[in-house]
Coordinates of C-alpha atoms and ligand atoms in Angstrom, one line a residue:
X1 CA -16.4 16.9 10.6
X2 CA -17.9 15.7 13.9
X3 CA -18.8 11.9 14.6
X4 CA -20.9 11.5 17.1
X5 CA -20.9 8.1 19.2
X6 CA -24.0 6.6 21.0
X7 CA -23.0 6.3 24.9
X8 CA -22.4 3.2 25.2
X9 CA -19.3 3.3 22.9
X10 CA -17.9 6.0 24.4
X11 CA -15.4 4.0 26.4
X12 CA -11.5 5.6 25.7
X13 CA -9.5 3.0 24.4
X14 CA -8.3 0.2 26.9
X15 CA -4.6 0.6 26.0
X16 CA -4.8 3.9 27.8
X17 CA -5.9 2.5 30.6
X18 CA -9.0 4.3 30.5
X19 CA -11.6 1.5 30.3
X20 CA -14.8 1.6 32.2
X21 CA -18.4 3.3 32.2
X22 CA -17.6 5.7 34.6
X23 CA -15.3 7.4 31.8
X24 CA -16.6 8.5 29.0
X25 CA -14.4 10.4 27.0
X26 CA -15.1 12.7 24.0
X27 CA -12.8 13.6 21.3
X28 CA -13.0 17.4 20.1
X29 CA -12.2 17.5 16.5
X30 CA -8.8 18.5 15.8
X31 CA -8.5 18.9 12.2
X32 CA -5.5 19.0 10.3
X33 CA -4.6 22.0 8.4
X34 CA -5.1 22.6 4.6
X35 CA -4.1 26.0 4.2
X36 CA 0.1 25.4 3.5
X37 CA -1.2 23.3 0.7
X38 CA -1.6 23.9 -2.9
X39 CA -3.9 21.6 -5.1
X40 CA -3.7 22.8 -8.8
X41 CA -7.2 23.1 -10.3
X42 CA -5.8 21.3 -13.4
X43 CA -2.6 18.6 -13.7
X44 CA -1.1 17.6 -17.0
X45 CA 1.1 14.7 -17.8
X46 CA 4.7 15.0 -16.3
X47 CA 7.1 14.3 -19.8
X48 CA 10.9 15.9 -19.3
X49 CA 10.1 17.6 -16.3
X50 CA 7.1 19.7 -17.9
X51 CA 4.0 19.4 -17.0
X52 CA 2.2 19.3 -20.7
X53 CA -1.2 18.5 -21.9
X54 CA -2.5 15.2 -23.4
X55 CA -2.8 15.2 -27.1
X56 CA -5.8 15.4 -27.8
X57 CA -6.9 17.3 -24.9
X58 CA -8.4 15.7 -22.4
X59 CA -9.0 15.6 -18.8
X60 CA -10.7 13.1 -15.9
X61 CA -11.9 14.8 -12.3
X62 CA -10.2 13.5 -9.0
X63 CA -12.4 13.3 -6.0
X64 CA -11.7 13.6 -2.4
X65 CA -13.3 10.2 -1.2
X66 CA -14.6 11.4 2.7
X67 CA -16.5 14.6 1.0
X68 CA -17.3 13.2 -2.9
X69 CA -15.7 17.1 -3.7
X70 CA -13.7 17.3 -6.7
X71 CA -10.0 17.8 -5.9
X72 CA -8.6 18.7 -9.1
X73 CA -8.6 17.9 -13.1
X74 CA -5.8 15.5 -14.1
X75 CA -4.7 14.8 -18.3
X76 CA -6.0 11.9 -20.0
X77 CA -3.0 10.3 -21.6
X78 CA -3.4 8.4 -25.2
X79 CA -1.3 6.0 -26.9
X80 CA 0.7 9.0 -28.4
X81 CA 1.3 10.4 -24.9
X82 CA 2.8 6.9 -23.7
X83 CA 4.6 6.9 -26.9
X84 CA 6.0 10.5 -26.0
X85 CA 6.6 9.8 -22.4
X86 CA 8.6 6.3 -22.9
X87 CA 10.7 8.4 -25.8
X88 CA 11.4 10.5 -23.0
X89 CA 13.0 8.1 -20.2
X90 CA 14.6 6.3 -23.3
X91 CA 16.3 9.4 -24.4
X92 CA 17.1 10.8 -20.6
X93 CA 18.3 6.8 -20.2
X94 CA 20.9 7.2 -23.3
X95 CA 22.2 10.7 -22.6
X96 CA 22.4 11.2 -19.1
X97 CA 21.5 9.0 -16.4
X98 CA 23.2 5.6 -17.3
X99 CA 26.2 7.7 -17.8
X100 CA 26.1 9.2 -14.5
X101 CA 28.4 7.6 -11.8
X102 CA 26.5 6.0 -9.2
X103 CA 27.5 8.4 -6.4
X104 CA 26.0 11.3 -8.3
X105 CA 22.7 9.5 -8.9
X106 CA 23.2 9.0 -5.4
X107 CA 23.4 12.9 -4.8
X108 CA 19.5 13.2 -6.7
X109 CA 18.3 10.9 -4.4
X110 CA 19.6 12.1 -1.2
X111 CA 17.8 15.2 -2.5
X112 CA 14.8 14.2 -3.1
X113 CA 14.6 12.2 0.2
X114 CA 15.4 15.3 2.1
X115 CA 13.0 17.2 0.0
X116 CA 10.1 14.9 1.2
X117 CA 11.3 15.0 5.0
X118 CA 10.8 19.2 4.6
X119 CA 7.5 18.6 2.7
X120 CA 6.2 16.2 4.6
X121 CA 2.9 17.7 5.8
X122 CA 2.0 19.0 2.7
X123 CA 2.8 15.3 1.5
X124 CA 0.4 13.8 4.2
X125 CA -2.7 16.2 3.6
X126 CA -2.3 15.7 0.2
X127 CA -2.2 11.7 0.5
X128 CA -5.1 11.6 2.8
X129 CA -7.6 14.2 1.2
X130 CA -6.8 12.3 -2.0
X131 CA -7.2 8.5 -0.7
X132 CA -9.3 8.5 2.2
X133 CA -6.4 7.3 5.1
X134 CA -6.6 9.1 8.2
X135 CA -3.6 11.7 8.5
X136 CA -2.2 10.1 11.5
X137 CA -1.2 7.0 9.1
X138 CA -0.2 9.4 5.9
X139 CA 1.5 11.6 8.6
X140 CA 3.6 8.6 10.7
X141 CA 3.5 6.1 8.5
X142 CA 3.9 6.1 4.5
X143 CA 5.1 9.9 4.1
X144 CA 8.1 8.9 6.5
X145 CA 8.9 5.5 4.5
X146 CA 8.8 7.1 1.3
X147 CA 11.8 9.2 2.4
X148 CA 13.2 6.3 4.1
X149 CA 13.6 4.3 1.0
X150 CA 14.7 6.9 -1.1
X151 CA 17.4 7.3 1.5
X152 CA 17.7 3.7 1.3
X153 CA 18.3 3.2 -2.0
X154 CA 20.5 6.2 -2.4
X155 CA 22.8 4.2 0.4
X156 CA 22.8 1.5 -2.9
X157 CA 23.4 3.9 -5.6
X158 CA 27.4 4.0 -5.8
X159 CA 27.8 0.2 -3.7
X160 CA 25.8 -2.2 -7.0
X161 CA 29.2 -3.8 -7.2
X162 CA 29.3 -5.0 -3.8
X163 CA 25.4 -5.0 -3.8
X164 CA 26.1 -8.1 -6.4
X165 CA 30.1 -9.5 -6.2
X166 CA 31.3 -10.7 -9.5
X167 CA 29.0 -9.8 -11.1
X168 CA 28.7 -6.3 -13.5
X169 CA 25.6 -5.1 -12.7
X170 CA 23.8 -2.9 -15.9
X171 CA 20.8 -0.4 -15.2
X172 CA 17.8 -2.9 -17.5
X173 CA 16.8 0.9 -19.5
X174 CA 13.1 2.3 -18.9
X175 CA 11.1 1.1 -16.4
X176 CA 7.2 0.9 -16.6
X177 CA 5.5 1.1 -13.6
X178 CA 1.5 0.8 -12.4
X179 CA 0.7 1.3 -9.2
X180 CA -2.4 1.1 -7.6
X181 CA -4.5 3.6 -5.1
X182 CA -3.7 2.5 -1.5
X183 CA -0.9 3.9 -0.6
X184 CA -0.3 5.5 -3.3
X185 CA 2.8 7.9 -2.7
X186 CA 4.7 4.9 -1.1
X187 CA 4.0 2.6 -4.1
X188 CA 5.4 5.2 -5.8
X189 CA 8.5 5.0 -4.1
X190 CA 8.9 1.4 -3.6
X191 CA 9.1 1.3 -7.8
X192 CA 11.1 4.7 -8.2
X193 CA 13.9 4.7 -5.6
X194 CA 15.3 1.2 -6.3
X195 CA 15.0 1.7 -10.3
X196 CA 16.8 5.2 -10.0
X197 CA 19.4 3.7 -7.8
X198 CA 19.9 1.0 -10.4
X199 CA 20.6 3.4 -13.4
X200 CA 16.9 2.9 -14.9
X201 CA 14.7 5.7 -16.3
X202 CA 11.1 5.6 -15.0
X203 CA 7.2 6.0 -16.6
X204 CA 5.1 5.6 -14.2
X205 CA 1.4 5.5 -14.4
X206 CA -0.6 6.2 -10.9
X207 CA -4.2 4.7 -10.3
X208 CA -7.0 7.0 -11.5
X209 CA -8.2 7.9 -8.5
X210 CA -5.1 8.5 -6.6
X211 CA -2.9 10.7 -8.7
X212 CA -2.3 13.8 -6.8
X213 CA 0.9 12.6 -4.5
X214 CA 2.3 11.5 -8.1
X215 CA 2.3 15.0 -9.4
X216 CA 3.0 16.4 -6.0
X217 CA 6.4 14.1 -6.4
X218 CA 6.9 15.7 -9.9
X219 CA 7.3 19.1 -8.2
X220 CA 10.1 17.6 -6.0
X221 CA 11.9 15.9 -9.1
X222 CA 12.0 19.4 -10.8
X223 CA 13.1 21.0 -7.0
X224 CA 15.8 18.1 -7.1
X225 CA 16.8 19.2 -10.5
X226 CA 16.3 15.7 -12.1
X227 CA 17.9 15.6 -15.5
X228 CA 14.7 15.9 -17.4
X229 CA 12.9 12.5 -18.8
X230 CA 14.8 10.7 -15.9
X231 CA 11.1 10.4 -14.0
X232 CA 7.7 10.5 -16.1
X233 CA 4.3 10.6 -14.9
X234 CA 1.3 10.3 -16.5
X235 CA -2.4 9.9 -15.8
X236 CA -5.1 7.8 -17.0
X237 CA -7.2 4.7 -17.4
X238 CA -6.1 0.9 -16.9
X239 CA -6.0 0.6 -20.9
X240 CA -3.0 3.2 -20.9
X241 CA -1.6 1.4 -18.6
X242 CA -1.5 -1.5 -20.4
X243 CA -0.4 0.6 -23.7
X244 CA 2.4 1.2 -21.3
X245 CA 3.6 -2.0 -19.9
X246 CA 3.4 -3.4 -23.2
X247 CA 5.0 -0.4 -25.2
X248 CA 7.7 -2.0 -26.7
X249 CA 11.4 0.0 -25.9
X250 CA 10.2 -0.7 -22.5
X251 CA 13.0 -2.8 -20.6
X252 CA 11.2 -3.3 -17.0
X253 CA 7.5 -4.0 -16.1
X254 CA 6.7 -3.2 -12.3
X255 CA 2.6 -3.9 -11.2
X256 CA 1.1 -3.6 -8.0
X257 CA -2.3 -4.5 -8.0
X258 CA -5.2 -7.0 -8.4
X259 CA -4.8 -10.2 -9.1
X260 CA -7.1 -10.4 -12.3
X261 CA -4.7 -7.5 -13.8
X262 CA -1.7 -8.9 -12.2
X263 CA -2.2 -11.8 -15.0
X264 CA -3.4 -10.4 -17.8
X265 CA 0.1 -8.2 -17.8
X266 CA 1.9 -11.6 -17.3
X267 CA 0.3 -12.2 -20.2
X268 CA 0.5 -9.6 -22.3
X269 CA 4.4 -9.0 -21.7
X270 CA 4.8 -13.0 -21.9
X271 CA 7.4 -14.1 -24.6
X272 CA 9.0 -10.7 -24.6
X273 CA 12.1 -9.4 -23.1
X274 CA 10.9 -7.7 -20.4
X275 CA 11.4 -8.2 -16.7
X276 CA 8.7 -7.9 -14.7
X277 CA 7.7 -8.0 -11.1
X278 CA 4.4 -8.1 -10.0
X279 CA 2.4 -7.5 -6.4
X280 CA -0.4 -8.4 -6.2
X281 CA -3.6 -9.3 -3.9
X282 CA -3.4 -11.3 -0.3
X283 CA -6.1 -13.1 2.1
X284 CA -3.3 -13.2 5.0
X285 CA -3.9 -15.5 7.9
X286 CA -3.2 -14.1 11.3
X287 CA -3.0 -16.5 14.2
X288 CA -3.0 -16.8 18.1
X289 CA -1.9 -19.2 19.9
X290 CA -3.1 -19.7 23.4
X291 CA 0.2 -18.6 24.9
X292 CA 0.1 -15.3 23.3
X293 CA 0.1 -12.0 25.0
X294 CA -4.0 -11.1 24.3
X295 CA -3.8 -7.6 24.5
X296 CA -0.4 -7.2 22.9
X297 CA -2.1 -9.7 20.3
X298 CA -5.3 -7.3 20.2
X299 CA -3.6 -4.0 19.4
X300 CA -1.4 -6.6 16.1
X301 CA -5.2 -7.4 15.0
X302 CA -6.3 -4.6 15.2
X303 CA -3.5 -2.7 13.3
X304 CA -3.7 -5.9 10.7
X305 CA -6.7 -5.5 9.1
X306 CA -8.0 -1.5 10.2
X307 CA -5.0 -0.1 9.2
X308 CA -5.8 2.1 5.9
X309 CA -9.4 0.8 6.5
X310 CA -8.3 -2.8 5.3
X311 CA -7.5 -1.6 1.9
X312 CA -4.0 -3.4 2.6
X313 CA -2.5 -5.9 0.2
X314 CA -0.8 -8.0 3.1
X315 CA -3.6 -7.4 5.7
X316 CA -4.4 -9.8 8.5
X317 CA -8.0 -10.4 7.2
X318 CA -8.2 -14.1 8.5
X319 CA -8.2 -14.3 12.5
X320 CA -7.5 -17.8 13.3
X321 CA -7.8 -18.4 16.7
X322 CA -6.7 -21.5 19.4
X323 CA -10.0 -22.4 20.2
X324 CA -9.1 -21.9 24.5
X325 CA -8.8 -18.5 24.2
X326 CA -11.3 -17.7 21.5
X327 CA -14.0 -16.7 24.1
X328 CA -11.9 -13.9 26.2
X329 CA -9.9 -12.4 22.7
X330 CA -13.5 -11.8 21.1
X331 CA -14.8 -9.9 24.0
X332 CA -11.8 -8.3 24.3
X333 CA -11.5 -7.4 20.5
X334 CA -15.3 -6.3 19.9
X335 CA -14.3 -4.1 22.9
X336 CA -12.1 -2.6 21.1
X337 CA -13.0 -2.3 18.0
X338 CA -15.9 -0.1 19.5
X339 CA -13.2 2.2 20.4
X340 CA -12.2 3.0 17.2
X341 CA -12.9 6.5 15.7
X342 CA -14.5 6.3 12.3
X343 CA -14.8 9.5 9.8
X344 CA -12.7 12.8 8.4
X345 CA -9.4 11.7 7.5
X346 CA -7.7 14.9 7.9
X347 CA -8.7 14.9 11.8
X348 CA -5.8 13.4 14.0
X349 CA -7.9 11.2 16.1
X350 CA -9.6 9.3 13.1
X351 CA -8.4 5.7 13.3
X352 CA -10.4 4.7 10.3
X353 CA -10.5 7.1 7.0
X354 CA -12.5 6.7 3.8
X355 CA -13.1 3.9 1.7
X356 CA -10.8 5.0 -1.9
X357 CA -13.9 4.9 -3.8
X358 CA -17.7 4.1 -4.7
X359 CA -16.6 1.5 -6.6
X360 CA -14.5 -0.1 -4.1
X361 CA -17.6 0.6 -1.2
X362 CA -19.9 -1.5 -3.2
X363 CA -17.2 -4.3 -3.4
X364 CA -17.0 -4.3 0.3
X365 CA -20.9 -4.2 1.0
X366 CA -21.2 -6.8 -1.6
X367 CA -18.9 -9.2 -0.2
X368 CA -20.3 -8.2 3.6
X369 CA -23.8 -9.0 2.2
X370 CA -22.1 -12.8 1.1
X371 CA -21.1 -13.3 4.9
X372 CA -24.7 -12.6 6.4
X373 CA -26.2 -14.8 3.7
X374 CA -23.6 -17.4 4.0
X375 CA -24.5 -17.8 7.4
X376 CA -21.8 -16.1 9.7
X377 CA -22.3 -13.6 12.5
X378 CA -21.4 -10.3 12.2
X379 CA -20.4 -7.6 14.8
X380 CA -20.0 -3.8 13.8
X381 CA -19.7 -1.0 16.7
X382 CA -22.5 1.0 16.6
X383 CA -20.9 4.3 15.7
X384 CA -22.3 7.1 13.1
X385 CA -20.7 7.4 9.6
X386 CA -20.2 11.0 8.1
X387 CA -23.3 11.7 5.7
X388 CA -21.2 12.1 2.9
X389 CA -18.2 10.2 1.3
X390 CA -17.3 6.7 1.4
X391 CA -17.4 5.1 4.6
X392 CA -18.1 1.5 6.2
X393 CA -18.0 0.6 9.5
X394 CA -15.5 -1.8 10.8
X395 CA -16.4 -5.2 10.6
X396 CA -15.9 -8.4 12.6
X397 CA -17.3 -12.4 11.4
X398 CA -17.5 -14.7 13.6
X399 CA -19.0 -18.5 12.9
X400 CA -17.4 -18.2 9.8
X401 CA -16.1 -21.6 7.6
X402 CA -13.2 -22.0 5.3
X403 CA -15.9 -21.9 2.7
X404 CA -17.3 -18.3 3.1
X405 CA -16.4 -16.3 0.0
X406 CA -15.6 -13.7 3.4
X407 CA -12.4 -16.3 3.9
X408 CA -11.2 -16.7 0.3
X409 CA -11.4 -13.6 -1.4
X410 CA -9.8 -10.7 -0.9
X411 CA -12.3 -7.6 0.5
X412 CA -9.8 -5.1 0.7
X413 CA -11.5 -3.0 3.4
X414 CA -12.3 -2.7 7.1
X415 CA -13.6 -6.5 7.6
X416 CA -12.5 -9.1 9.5
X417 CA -13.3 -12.8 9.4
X418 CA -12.8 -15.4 12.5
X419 CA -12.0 -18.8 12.2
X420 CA -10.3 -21.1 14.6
X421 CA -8.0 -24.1 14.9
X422 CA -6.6 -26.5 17.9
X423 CA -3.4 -27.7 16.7
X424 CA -0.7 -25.8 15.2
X425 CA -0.7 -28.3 12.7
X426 CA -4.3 -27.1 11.6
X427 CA -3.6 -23.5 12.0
X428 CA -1.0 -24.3 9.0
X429 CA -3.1 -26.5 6.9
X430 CA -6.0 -23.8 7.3
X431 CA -3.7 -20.9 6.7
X432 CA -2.0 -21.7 3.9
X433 CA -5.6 -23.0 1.9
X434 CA -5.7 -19.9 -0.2
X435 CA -4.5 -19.0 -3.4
X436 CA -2.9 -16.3 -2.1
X437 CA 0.5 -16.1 -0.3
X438 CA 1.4 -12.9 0.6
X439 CA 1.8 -12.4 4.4
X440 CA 0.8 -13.7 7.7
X441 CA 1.4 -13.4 11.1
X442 CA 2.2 -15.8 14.5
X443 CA 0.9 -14.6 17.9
X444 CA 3.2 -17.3 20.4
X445 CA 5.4 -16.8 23.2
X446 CA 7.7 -19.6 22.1
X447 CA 10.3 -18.9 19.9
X448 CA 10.2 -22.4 18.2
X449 CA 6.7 -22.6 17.8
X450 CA 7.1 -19.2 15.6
X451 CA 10.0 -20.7 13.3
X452 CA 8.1 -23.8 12.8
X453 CA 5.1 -22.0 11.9
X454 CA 7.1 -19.3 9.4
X455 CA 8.5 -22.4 8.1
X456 CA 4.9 -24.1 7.1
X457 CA 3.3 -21.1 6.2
X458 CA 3.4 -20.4 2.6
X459 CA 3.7 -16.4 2.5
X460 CA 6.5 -14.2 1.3
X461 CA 6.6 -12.2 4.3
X462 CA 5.4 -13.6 8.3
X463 CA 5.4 -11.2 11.2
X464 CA 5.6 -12.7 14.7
X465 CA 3.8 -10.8 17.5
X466 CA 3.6 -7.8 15.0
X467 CA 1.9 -6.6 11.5
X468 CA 1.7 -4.7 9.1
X469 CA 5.3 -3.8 9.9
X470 CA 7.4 -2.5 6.8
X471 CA 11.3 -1.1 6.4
X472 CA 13.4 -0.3 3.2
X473 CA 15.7 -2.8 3.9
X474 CA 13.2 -6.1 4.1
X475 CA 11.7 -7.4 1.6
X476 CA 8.5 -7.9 0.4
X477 CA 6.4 -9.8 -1.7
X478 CA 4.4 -12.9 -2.6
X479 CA 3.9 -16.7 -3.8
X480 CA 1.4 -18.2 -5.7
X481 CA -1.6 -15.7 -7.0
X482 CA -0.1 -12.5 -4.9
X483 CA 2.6 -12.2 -7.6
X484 CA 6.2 -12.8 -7.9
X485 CA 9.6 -11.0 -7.7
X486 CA 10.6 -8.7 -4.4
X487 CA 10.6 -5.4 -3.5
X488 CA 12.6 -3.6 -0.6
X489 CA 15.8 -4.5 0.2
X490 CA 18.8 -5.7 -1.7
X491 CA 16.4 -8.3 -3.5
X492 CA 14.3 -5.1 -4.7
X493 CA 17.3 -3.6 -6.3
X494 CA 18.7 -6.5 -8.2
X495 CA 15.0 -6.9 -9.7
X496 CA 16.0 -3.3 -11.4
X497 CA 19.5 -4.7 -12.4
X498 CA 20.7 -6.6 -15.3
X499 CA 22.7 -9.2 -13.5
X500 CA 24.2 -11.5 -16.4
X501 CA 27.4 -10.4 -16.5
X502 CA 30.3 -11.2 -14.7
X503 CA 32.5 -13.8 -13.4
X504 CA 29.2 -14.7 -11.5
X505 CA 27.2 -16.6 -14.4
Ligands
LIG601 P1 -6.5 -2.7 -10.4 O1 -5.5 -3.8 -10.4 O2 -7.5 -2.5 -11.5 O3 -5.6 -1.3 -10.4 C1 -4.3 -1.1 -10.0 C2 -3.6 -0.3 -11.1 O4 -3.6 -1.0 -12.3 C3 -4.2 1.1 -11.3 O5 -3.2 2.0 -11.7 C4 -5.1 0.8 -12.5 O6 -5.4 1.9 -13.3 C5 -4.2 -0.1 -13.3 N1 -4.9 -1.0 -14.3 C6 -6.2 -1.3 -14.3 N2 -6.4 -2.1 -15.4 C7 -5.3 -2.3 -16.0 C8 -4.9 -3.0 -17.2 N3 -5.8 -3.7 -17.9 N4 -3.6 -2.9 -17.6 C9 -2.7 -2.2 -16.9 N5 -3.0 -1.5 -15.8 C10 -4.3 -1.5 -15.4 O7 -7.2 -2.6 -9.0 P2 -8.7 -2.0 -8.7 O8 -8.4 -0.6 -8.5 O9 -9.7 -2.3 -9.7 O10 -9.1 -2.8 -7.4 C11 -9.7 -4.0 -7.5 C12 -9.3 -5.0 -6.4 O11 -7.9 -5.2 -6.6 C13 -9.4 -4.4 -5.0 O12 -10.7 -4.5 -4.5 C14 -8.4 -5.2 -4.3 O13 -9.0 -6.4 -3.9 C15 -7.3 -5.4 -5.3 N6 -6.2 -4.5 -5.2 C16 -5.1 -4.9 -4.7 C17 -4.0 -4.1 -4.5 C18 -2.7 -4.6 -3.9 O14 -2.0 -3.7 -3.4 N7 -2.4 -5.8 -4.0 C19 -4.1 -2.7 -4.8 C20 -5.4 -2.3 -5.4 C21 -6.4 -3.2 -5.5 P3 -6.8 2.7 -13.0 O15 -6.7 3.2 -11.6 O16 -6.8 3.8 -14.0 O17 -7.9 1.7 -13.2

């Protein structure tokens, strides 16, 4: 697919040194391949390492966001299919993987880790035909941490002892797991590695419209020679979902998504015996101080909210800025954002992919339409969408107030809203008036000035002069309405662990 840029936006992007009317530069397309990869025209549900058929019968179609092309057929599960596939982790859980020694659960996921690095690229295609990302994010960024915390966690596996001292750390039984369509093969691992190094048997149930990684991964669990029932996938609407976070020989309830379902699972599992975690939405502040490197600080914004076309949980979709430098970093951030390329995800120069879905597109013109009629200024670069698919071009307030639906709700796309601050005192106070509290990030050359401010800010996880940065071994996770519990790290395991034993009590 070609986009086609009017000539005043085709300046090459500044970082490259390349700035300037007297270069225009134009990309060729440079699609990635498809060939080496193999979508089924029809996926079942994934029970004891078989793919089988939902009972009764029944199938929903999987689109490829950037074309509106269907992808593939995917089962329909029912209550009995939940039933079957949560008998099957219990049963896998009793016989065979509990029992195993940690080193040798180690062994699977060493495999399947290695198994990922030497599929990668069919991985990547796969994830970015089926979400919208561009390939060069699937590609360099959540193909390679999915192996990375499988390895991870592997490194756990045989170590829970020292992991926890004194305390006798038991796998909790099956885990339930819903994860939502953003990154949908890495949410994936963030729930499977750390339960699997913990001893737990997994169902998990992948967003409707992202699937296809999910049953991709089932191939590799079979390649890996799982013990069968050990990992369970199946497919269908939010109600089955909650069918099976609720079902009850379920131990462990992982979520990550909205807010709005985030509580209605606390809810539902409330009063039981089930552990749960849950991830859920953000509205993360991002702010620059006046001492801050701008263009370093550019590139962070940038990456903080246009990364995965905003559709980030922890994405830097407030801009507060010190109000003496607000003037040069606008120009210098509407410069460029109109470098950005916008369009197929599969070509490796596309910095900004599809929107995941109609659905989610309306959301986003909806809540753009609220900023224009609130009052604030928007600035999009002037570059051509693709005729089909889902696509919205990035988005920049300024003049906007802490008022602006635009600064308290979460868009979950490519739009960014500007608000600014003198003190750091006020930067805090304005940052942290949100219900949400999942991330944030400090633009300062002073190394005090960023502990104070990671102190005050009321966010489970705070870059400083970087975002959007993840690693297996950090981790990650929210306050207030973006959930509770942690994932990643040694926190991420115990949260798979039943920890009341021991001389530790
Ligand atoms: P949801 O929270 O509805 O979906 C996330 C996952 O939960 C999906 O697997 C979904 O299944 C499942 N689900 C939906 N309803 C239920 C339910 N009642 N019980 C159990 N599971 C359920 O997110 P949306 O897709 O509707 O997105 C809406 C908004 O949520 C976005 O605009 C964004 O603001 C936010 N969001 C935040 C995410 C985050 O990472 N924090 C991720 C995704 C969305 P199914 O796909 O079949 O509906």
């Amino acid at each position: 697919m070609t986009i086609t840029k009017k000539p005043e936006t085709r300046l090459a992007p500044n970082s490259w040194g390349l700035v300037g009317g007297d270069n225009p530069f134009e990309y060729a397309p440079a699609p990635e391949a498809t060939d080496h990869v193999r979508i089924e025209p029809e996926y079942g549900l994934f029970i004891g390492n078989e793919f089988v058929a939902s009972k009764p019968r029944k199938t929903f179609t999987v689109i490829n966001p950037a074309t509106e092309e269907p992808l593939a057929k995917v089962a329909h599960a029912s209550k009995a299919d939940v039933n079957r596939a949560v008998a099957a982790a219990r049963e896998a859980h009793r016989s065979s993987w509990s029992k195993l020694p940690g080193r040798e659960r180690a062994k699977y996921l060493y495999r399947i880790a290695r198994i990922l690095q030497e599929r990668s690229r069919e991985f990547a295609v796969v994830e970015s035909m089926n979400s919208g990302k561009p390939i060069k994010e699937s590609r360099d960024v959540d193909v390679p941490l999915v192996a990375a915390h499988f390895f991870y966690y592997a490194g756990w596996a045989d170590k829970l002892d020292y992991a926890f001292p004194n305390r006798e750390p038991r796998s909790l039984g099956v885990a339930a797991q819903v994860i939502p369509w953003n990154f949908p093969l890495l949410m994936l691992a963030w729930k499977i590695a750390p339960a699997l190094a913990a001893g737990n048997t997994v169902v998990l149930k992948p967003a409707s419209t992202t699937p296809l990684t999910a049953y991709l991964f089932a191939d590799v669990v079979r390649q890996a020679d799982l013990p069968p029932g050990v990992v369970n996938i199946i497919t269908g609407p939010g109600e089955i979902g909650m069918e099976l976070v609720t079902h009850p020989d379920v131990n462990k309830v992982a979520f990550t998504g909205s807010t709005a379902v985030g509580k209605m699972i606390a809810r539902a599992v409330a009063g039981s015996d089930k552990k749960l975690t849950l991830e859920l939405g953000g509205k993360a502040a991002n702010i620059v101080f006046d001492d801050a490197p701008l263009d370093q600080a550019i590139e962070g914004i940038i990456n903080g909210i246009y990364f995965n076309q905003g559709e980030v949980c922890c994405a830097g979709s407030r801009l507060f800025v010190q109000e003496s430098v607000y003037e040069p970093l606008i120009d210098k951030l509407k410069a460029r954002l109109s470098t950005l390329r916008v369009g197929d995800p599969l070509d490796k120069n596309t910095d900004v992919g599809a929107i995941n879905s109609a659905g989610q597109l309306a959301k986003v013109q909806e809540l753009v339409d609220s900023g224009i009629a609130e009052g604030a200024e928007i600035f999009q670069p002037d570059c051509e969408l693709p005729d089909r698919g889902f696509f919205f071009r990035p988005t920049l307030f300024t003049g906007v107030s802490q008022s602006h639906r635009i600064a308290q709700e979460e868009i979950f796309g490519p739009v960014l809203s500007v608000l600014t601050f003198r003190t750091p005192d006020e930067a805090i106070e304005k940052a942290n008036n949100t219900p949400y509290g999942l991330s944030a990030g400090v633009w300062t050359e002073k190394g005090s000035r960023i502990f104070k401010m990671v102190n005050a800010m009321r966010a489970g996880v705070v870059w400083a002069n970087t975002f959007n940065r993840f690693d297996p071994t950090s981790p990650f996770g929210g306050y207030k309405e973006s959930g509770y519990g942690r994932e990643g790290g040694i926190h991420g395991l115990g949260a798979y662990l039943d920890l009341s034993g021991g001389d530790g009590r």
